[in-house]
Amino acid sequence: MATAFSATLPLHGSSSQENRLLLPPTRLPPPPSSFLGSTRSLPFRRLNHAHAARRSPVVAVQEIVKEKKPTNPLLITKEEGLVLYEDMILGRSFEDMCAQMYYRGKMFGFVHLYNGQEAVSTGFIKLLTKSDSVVSTYRDHVHALSKGVSARAVMSELFGKVTGCCRGQGGSMHMFSKEHNMLGGFAFIGEGIPVATGAAFTSKYKREVLKQDCDDVTVAFFGDGTCNNGQFYECLNMAALYKLPIIFVVENNLWAIGMSHLRSTSDPEIWKKGPAFGMPGVHVDGMDVLKVREVAKEAVIRARRGEGPTLVECETYRFRGHSLADPDELRDAAEKAKYAARDPITALKKYLIENKLAKEGELKTIEKKIDELVEEAVEFADASPQPGRSQLLENVFADPKGFGIGPDGRYRCEDPKFTEGTAQV
């Protein structure tokens, strides 16, 4: 696991002086043999001594994990393993069903599927509490499911039905649930990061100013294409400045629609942007849920202890095109085959069986249960009613006597003349 923390991370339950893994400030990790699917070696840029001396010492995550010396050599218990497996199967099965429903004309607009990236969502979100917050992107269905939003509510939202988590007004790219602190998917890249930073600031304000018992953390998910966006850097700076309890998770699937990550950024190693702002930066294999989970544990614990933000780059891969409207002709077939052979669900299944944490029959039972759950979600969504026309202007105008509602208290869109000269609603 090629990872590097750029700040000292004291281990839990023991003296921080005994457990700090310090390297000289000027020393950087050795260059990897390959990175991001590239066959060429990417040299690390060396810092001059004066500049490097101002940096925090570097700690390797794998060294921290090694130093813990757990009594149980396994990274997870049987119960934890089954939870992870069920969540990943739910994400995969749900997205496969979305593809079927899209091509049958049950969904409209752009639908971006998460197949292949399940280890990232599961590895982080299943460590969170209900009061922790998650902010997503336009590829948000599985993040919502992992956070606890029901398959019924997510599928109904995709169908544009009133029983959806946003009453049919959000659609594929805008999953939101106040109950589960799922603070939304966002259609434009980068626009969710300031929202996540604000949520993290709220947690810190509650604890330090209002003196409430609050250790809530926020996880912001976004892609590699977002990391050349100004809001990303502004929020890294603010989060580090105020030591906010937030984890910035880059789901680096190597492609920003049809643009290769290696061609679009001057330094493709995104995790290195963390140390530039004074926070730990980590690169982890995003196709391995157990590796993601170990890094996520450290980042979440740091945030809860008030030690500030972490930037985690998860190298992953999407098994489908950018959206269901994308024929996926730009990516090399060999590259796609390479990552398909590293399917994160297959890898977890193998780990559970080989380490005698689960039997094949138990996993098949989970798969059958999820298939039935997703089928039932489709039936529920299909049978649910469409939103009424009176809902059209709700949550749009603050003034109840404004454009949306007439002086008589009725919605203007109910007036037969409302749509005259326009397409019928």
PDB file of N, CA and C in Angstrom, residues 106 153 155-169 380-387 391:
ATOM      1  N   LYS A 106     -37.033   4.311 -17.738  1.00  0.00           N
ATOM      2  CA  LYS A 106     -37.595   4.642 -16.430  1.00  0.00           C
ATOM      3  C   LYS A 106     -36.870   5.827 -15.780  1.00  0.00           C
ATOM      4  N   ALA A 153     -35.908   4.723  -1.334  1.00  0.00           N
ATOM      5  CA  ALA A 153     -35.870   6.180  -1.454  1.00  0.00           C
ATOM      6  C   ALA A 153     -34.948   6.622  -2.584  1.00  0.00           C
ATOM      7  N   MET A 155     -34.005   4.732  -5.281  1.00  0.00           N
ATOM      8  CA  MET A 155     -34.564   4.321  -6.574  1.00  0.00           C
ATOM      9  C   MET A 155     -35.751   5.205  -6.956  1.00  0.00           C
ATOM     10  N   SER A 156     -36.593   5.552  -5.997  1.00  0.00           N
ATOM     11  CA  SER A 156     -37.738   6.412  -6.285  1.00  0.00           C
ATOM     12  C   SER A 156     -37.285   7.793  -6.742  1.00  0.00           C
ATOM     13  N   GLU A 157     -36.209   8.266  -6.177  1.00  0.00           N
ATOM     14  CA  GLU A 157     -35.679   9.566  -6.609  1.00  0.00           C
ATOM     15  C   GLU A 157     -35.190   9.490  -8.045  1.00  0.00           C
ATOM     16  N   LEU A 158     -34.560   8.395  -8.389  1.00  0.00           N
ATOM     17  CA  LEU A 158     -34.098   8.201  -9.759  1.00  0.00           C
ATOM     18  C   LEU A 158     -35.274   8.102 -10.739  1.00  0.00           C
ATOM     19  N   PHE A 159     -36.393   7.578 -10.270  1.00  0.00           N
ATOM     20  CA  PHE A 159     -37.598   7.482 -11.090  1.00  0.00           C
ATOM     21  C   PHE A 159     -38.364   8.802 -11.127  1.00  0.00           C
ATOM     22  N   GLY A 160     -37.920   9.775 -10.319  1.00  0.00           N
ATOM     23  CA  GLY A 160     -38.616  11.057 -10.262  1.00  0.00           C
ATOM     24  C   GLY A 160     -39.954  10.982  -9.549  1.00  0.00           C
ATOM     25  N   LYS A 161     -40.040  10.108  -8.532  1.00  0.00           N
ATOM     26  CA  LYS A 161     -41.311   9.911  -7.834  1.00  0.00           C
ATOM     27  C   LYS A 161     -41.335  10.644  -6.489  1.00  0.00           C
ATOM     28  N   VAL A 162     -42.539  10.905  -6.014  1.00  0.00           N
ATOM     29  CA  VAL A 162     -42.715  11.689  -4.797  1.00  0.00           C
ATOM     30  C   VAL A 162     -42.173  10.956  -3.562  1.00  0.00           C
ATOM     31  N   THR A 163     -41.999   9.643  -3.629  1.00  0.00           N
ATOM     32  CA  THR A 163     -41.467   8.858  -2.511  1.00  0.00           C
ATOM     33  C   THR A 163     -39.939   8.861  -2.473  1.00  0.00           C
ATOM     34  N   GLY A 164     -39.294   9.574  -3.402  1.00  0.00           N
ATOM     35  CA  GLY A 164     -37.835   9.662  -3.406  1.00  0.00           C
ATOM     36  C   GLY A 164     -37.317  10.491  -2.252  1.00  0.00           C
ATOM     37  N   CYS A 165     -36.035  10.392  -1.992  1.00  0.00           N
ATOM     38  CA  CYS A 165     -35.441  11.092  -0.844  1.00  0.00           C
ATOM     39  C   CYS A 165     -35.507  12.609  -1.004  1.00  0.00           C
ATOM     40  N   CYS A 166     -35.692  13.104  -2.241  1.00  0.00           N
ATOM     41  CA  CYS A 166     -35.912  14.532  -2.484  1.00  0.00           C
ATOM     42  C   CYS A 166     -37.271  14.769  -3.131  1.00  0.00           C
ATOM     43  N   ARG A 167     -38.197  13.836  -2.893  1.00  0.00           N
ATOM     44  CA  ARG A 167     -39.565  13.911  -3.414  1.00  0.00           C
ATOM     45  C   ARG A 167     -39.607  14.013  -4.936  1.00  0.00           C
ATOM     46  N   GLY A 168     -38.583  13.445  -5.572  1.00  0.00           N
ATOM     47  CA  GLY A 168     -38.560  13.409  -7.026  1.00  0.00           C
ATOM     48  C   GLY A 168     -38.018  14.664  -7.677  1.00  0.00           C
ATOM     49  N   GLN A 169     -37.563  15.617  -6.877  1.00  0.00           N
ATOM     50  CA  GLN A 169     -37.100  16.888  -7.435  1.00  0.00           C
ATOM     51  C   GLN A 169     -35.579  16.973  -7.592  1.00  0.00           C
ATOM     52  N   PHE A 380     -41.432  -0.771  -5.944  1.00  0.00           N
ATOM     53  CA  PHE A 380     -41.954   0.328  -5.128  1.00  0.00           C
ATOM     54  C   PHE A 380     -41.886   1.653  -5.884  1.00  0.00           C
ATOM     55  N   ALA A 381     -40.725   1.925  -6.502  1.00  0.00           N
ATOM     56  CA  ALA A 381     -40.546   3.178  -7.233  1.00  0.00           C
ATOM     57  C   ALA A 381     -41.506   3.269  -8.416  1.00  0.00           C
ATOM     58  N   ASP A 382     -41.664   2.162  -9.116  1.00  0.00           N
ATOM     59  CA  ASP A 382     -42.519   2.160 -10.302  1.00  0.00           C
ATOM     60  C   ASP A 382     -43.977   2.411  -9.931  1.00  0.00           C
ATOM     61  N   ALA A 383     -44.386   1.909  -8.772  1.00  0.00           N
ATOM     62  CA  ALA A 383     -45.780   2.053  -8.339  1.00  0.00           C
ATOM     63  C   ALA A 383     -46.042   3.374  -7.629  1.00  0.00           C
ATOM     64  N   SER A 384     -44.993   4.093  -7.272  1.00  0.00           N
ATOM     65  CA  SER A 384     -45.159   5.350  -6.535  1.00  0.00           C
ATOM     66  C   SER A 384     -45.698   6.453  -7.439  1.00  0.00           C
ATOM     67  N   PRO A 385     -46.416   7.420  -6.859  1.00  0.00           N
ATOM     68  CA  PRO A 385     -47.007   8.486  -7.673  1.00  0.00           C
ATOM     69  C   PRO A 385     -45.989   9.530  -8.124  1.00  0.00           C
ATOM     70  N   GLN A 386     -46.301  10.189  -9.217  1.00  0.00           N
ATOM     71  CA  GLN A 386     -45.522  11.322  -9.683  1.00  0.00           C
ATOM     72  C   GLN A 386     -45.783  12.509  -8.753  1.00  0.00           C
ATOM     73  N   PRO A 387     -44.834  13.440  -8.638  1.00  0.00           N
ATOM     74  CA  PRO A 387     -45.106  14.641  -7.856  1.00  0.00           C
ATOM     75  C   PRO A 387     -46.245  15.443  -8.474  1.00  0.00           C
ATOM     76  N   GLN A 391     -46.257  20.906  -6.478  1.00  0.00           N
ATOM     77  CA  GLN A 391     -44.911  20.777  -5.895  1.00  0.00           C
ATOM     78  C   GLN A 391     -43.861  21.487  -6.742  1.00  0.00           C
TER      79      GLN A 391
END
